[in-house]
Amino acid sequence: MNTAYIYLQLYRLFDEITPVEVDCGQLCQKACCKGDDSGMFLFPGEKEVYKLLNPDWITIEKTDFTYEYNGKTYNTPIALCSGTCDRYQRPLSCRIFPLTPYLNEQGKIDIIVDPRGKGVCPLAKAFYLDDFDDTFVKNVKKAFILLAKNKQFYAFLEEYSRYLDEFRRFYD
Ligand code: SF4
Ligand code: SF4
């Protein structure tokens, strides 16, 4: 499966649709694009996009975040930038921020406000899911329902949701 093309299609869901209708970067001087060391996870297979496009504004590194699938351990890469990018090539994590997918107790995908964003993002701190643009929320859900049809992606999501639980304990 050519995962690069799947992600490139999904990116289009967020080319024009943003978390809220106004430019939220004016609220916080683009706090989520500071180009610090925090970076953003690349989802399983997303690294292929950057092998294909090879942009010069991104550096990809390994993280300690791993998940198991089919008896193998997979490492999740992180993308680092210097605070600027080509908007049409930015990773999915940047496009969906400050929302994120989360597997609930029934194993279904919920979209939640990312608990990791609460210390950075005014929207993450103050907004409930209903306060975000409806189309934005729907598109985030659509993207992850599609991605999670892949069994490896679903295995990633299981581990990722437990990782988010660690942050939710502090913020919810
Ligand atoms: S930190 Fe939040 S409010 Fe600021 S630009 Fe990013 S998404 Fe918008
Ligand atoms: S890649 Fe772009 S959208 Fe993502 S953090 Fe960097 S500057 Fe912001």
CSV table of C-alpha atoms and ligand atoms in Angstrom, one decimal:
chain,number,residue,atom,x,y,z
A,1,MET,CA,0.0,0.0,0.0
A,2,ASN,CA,1.3,3.4,-0.9
A,3,THR,CA,0.7,5.3,2.3
A,4,ALA,CA,2.1,8.6,1.0
A,5,TYR,CA,-0.8,9.0,-1.4
A,6,ILE,CA,-3.3,8.1,1.3
A,7,TYR,CA,-2.0,10.8,3.5
A,8,LEU,CA,-1.7,13.3,0.7
A,9,GLN,CA,-5.4,12.8,0.0
A,10,LEU,CA,-6.3,13.2,3.7
A,11,TYR,CA,-4.2,16.3,3.9
A,12,ARG,CA,-6.6,18.0,1.5
A,13,LEU,CA,-9.4,17.7,4.1
A,14,PHE,CA,-7.5,20.3,6.1
A,15,ASP,CA,-6.1,22.6,3.4
A,16,GLU,CA,-8.9,25.1,3.7
A,17,ILE,CA,-10.7,23.8,6.9
A,18,THR,CA,-9.3,25.0,10.1
A,19,PRO,CA,-10.2,24.4,13.8
A,20,VAL,CA,-12.2,27.6,14.0
A,21,GLU,CA,-13.3,30.1,11.3
A,22,VAL,CA,-11.0,32.9,12.5
A,23,ASP,CA,-7.2,32.8,12.4
A,24,CYS,CA,-6.6,31.4,15.8
A,25,GLY,CA,-2.8,32.1,15.4
A,26,GLN,CA,-3.6,35.7,16.3
A,27,LEU,CA,-4.7,34.6,19.8
A,28,CYS,CA,-1.4,33.1,20.7
A,29,GLN,CA,1.2,34.3,18.2
A,30,LYS,CA,1.1,30.8,16.7
A,31,ALA,CA,2.1,29.0,19.9
A,32,CYS,CA,1.9,25.6,18.2
A,33,CYS,CA,4.5,26.6,15.5
A,34,LYS,CA,7.4,27.8,17.7
A,35,GLY,CA,9.9,25.5,16.1
A,36,ASP,CA,11.0,24.2,19.5
A,37,ASP,CA,12.1,20.7,20.3
A,38,SER,CA,8.5,19.4,21.0
A,39,GLY,CA,7.8,18.3,17.4
A,40,MET,CA,4.8,16.3,16.3
A,41,PHE,CA,4.3,12.6,15.8
A,42,LEU,CA,4.1,11.3,12.3
A,43,PHE,CA,1.3,8.6,12.1
A,44,PRO,CA,2.1,5.1,10.9
A,45,GLY,CA,3.1,5.3,7.2
A,46,GLU,CA,3.2,9.1,7.1
A,47,LYS,CA,6.9,9.2,6.9
A,48,GLU,CA,6.5,8.1,3.3
A,49,VAL,CA,5.1,11.5,2.5
A,50,TYR,CA,8.3,13.2,3.4
A,51,LYS,CA,10.5,10.6,1.6
A,52,LEU,CA,8.4,11.5,-1.5
A,53,LEU,CA,8.4,15.2,-1.1
A,54,ASN,CA,11.7,15.6,0.7
A,55,PRO,CA,11.0,19.2,2.0
A,56,ASP,CA,14.0,21.1,3.5
A,57,TRP,CA,12.0,22.5,6.5
A,58,ILE,CA,11.4,19.2,8.3
A,59,THR,CA,13.7,16.9,10.2
A,60,ILE,CA,12.4,13.4,11.2
A,61,GLU,CA,13.7,11.7,14.3
A,62,LYS,CA,12.9,8.5,16.2
A,63,THR,CA,11.1,8.7,19.5
A,64,ASP,CA,10.7,6.3,22.4
A,65,PHE,CA,7.1,5.8,21.7
A,66,THR,CA,6.6,2.3,20.4
A,67,TYR,CA,3.7,0.0,19.7
A,68,GLU,CA,3.5,-3.7,18.9
A,69,TYR,CA,1.9,-5.2,15.8
A,70,ASN,CA,2.1,-8.8,14.5
A,71,GLY,CA,4.9,-9.6,16.9
A,72,LYS,CA,7.1,-6.7,15.8
A,73,THR,CA,7.8,-3.5,17.7
A,74,TYR,CA,7.4,-0.2,15.7
A,75,ASN,CA,9.0,3.1,16.6
A,76,THR,CA,6.9,6.2,16.0
A,77,PRO,CA,8.8,9.1,14.3
A,78,ILE,CA,8.6,12.7,15.2
A,79,ALA,CA,8.8,15.6,12.8
A,80,LEU,CA,10.7,18.7,13.9
A,81,CYS,CA,10.5,22.0,12.1
A,82,SER,CA,12.0,25.5,12.6
A,83,GLY,CA,8.6,27.2,12.9
A,84,THR,CA,7.8,27.6,9.2
A,85,CYS,CA,6.6,25.1,6.6
A,86,ASP,CA,4.8,24.7,3.4
A,87,ARG,CA,1.2,24.8,4.6
A,88,TYR,CA,0.2,22.3,1.9
A,89,GLN,CA,2.8,19.8,3.1
A,90,ARG,CA,2.4,20.1,6.8
A,91,PRO,CA,1.9,16.8,8.7
A,92,LEU,CA,-1.5,15.5,9.8
A,93,SER,CA,-0.7,16.2,13.5
A,94,CYS,CA,-0.4,19.9,12.7
A,95,ARG,CA,-3.5,19.9,10.6
A,96,ILE,CA,-5.7,18.3,13.3
A,97,PHE,CA,-4.2,20.2,16.3
A,98,PRO,CA,-5.6,20.8,18.9
A,99,LEU,CA,-7.8,17.7,18.4
A,100,THR,CA,-6.7,14.1,18.3
A,101,PRO,CA,-8.1,10.6,17.8
A,102,TYR,CA,-8.7,8.5,20.9
A,103,LEU,CA,-9.9,4.9,21.1
A,104,ASN,CA,-12.7,4.7,23.7
A,105,GLU,CA,-13.5,1.7,26.0
A,106,GLN,CA,-15.6,0.1,23.2
A,107,GLY,CA,-12.6,0.3,20.8
A,108,LYS,CA,-14.3,3.0,18.7
A,109,ILE,CA,-12.7,6.2,17.6
A,110,ASP,CA,-13.5,9.4,19.5
A,111,ILE,CA,-12.2,12.7,18.6
A,112,ILE,CA,-11.1,14.7,21.7
A,113,VAL,CA,-9.3,17.9,22.5
A,114,ASP,CA,-5.7,16.9,22.8
A,115,PRO,CA,-4.7,17.0,26.5
A,116,ARG,CA,-1.1,17.7,25.4
A,117,GLY,CA,-2.3,21.0,23.9
A,118,LYS,CA,-3.8,22.4,27.1
A,119,GLY,CA,-0.6,24.0,28.3
A,120,VAL,CA,0.1,25.6,24.9
A,121,CYS,CA,-3.1,26.3,23.0
A,122,PRO,CA,-5.8,28.7,24.1
A,123,LEU,CA,-8.4,26.7,22.1
A,124,ALA,CA,-7.4,23.4,23.8
A,125,LYS,CA,-7.5,25.1,27.2
A,126,ALA,CA,-10.9,26.8,26.8
A,127,PHE,CA,-12.9,25.0,24.1
A,128,TYR,CA,-15.1,21.9,24.3
A,129,LEU,CA,-15.4,19.7,21.2
A,130,ASP,CA,-18.7,21.4,20.2
A,131,ASP,CA,-17.0,24.8,20.1
A,132,PHE,CA,-14.8,23.8,17.1
A,133,ASP,CA,-15.8,24.2,13.5
A,134,ASP,CA,-18.2,21.3,12.7
A,135,THR,CA,-16.6,20.5,9.4
A,136,PHE,CA,-13.2,20.4,11.0
A,137,VAL,CA,-14.3,17.9,13.7
A,138,LYS,CA,-16.1,15.8,11.0
A,139,ASN,CA,-13.0,15.8,8.8
A,140,VAL,CA,-10.7,14.7,11.7
A,141,LYS,CA,-13.1,11.8,12.4
A,142,LYS,CA,-13.4,10.9,8.8
A,143,ALA,CA,-9.6,10.8,8.4
A,144,PHE,CA,-9.0,8.5,11.4
A,145,ILE,CA,-11.9,6.2,10.7
A,146,LEU,CA,-10.3,5.6,7.3
A,147,LEU,CA,-6.8,5.2,8.7
A,148,ALA,CA,-7.9,2.9,11.5
A,149,LYS,CA,-9.3,0.4,9.0
A,150,ASN,CA,-5.6,-0.6,8.6
A,151,LYS,CA,-4.8,-3.1,11.4
A,152,GLN,CA,-1.4,-1.7,12.1
A,153,PHE,CA,-2.8,1.8,12.4
A,154,TYR,CA,-5.4,0.5,14.8
A,155,ALA,CA,-2.6,-1.1,16.9
A,156,PHE,CA,-0.8,2.2,17.0
A,157,LEU,CA,-4.1,4.0,18.1
A,158,GLU,CA,-4.5,1.5,21.0
A,159,GLU,CA,-1.1,2.4,22.4
A,160,TYR,CA,-1.4,6.1,21.5
A,161,SER,CA,-4.7,6.3,23.5
A,162,ARG,CA,-3.0,4.8,26.6
A,163,TYR,CA,-0.3,7.4,26.1
A,164,LEU,CA,-2.9,10.2,26.0
A,165,ASP,CA,-4.5,8.8,29.1
A,166,GLU,CA,-1.3,9.8,31.0
A,167,PHE,CA,-1.9,13.4,30.0
A,168,ARG,CA,-5.7,13.2,30.6
A,169,ARG,CA,-5.1,12.3,34.2
A,170,PHE,CA,-3.7,15.7,34.8
A,171,TYR,CA,-6.0,17.8,32.6
A,172,ASP,CA,-9.4,16.3,32.6
B,1,SF4,S1,-1.8,27.1,19.6
B,1,SF4,FE1,-4.0,26.7,19.3
B,1,SF4,S2,-4.9,28.8,19.1
B,1,SF4,FE2,-2.7,29.0,18.7
B,1,SF4,S3,-2.4,28.8,16.4
B,1,SF4,FE3,-2.1,26.7,17.3
B,1,SF4,S4,-4.2,25.8,17.2
B,1,SF4,FE4,-4.5,28.0,17.0
B,2,SF4,S1,5.3,21.9,10.4
B,2,SF4,FE1,4.3,23.9,10.0
B,2,SF4,S2,2.3,23.7,11.0
B,2,SF4,FE2,3.6,22.1,11.9
B,2,SF4,S3,4.5,23.0,13.7
B,2,SF4,FE3,5.9,23.4,12.0
B,2,SF4,S4,5.4,25.4,11.3
B,2,SF4,FE4,3.7,24.7,12.5
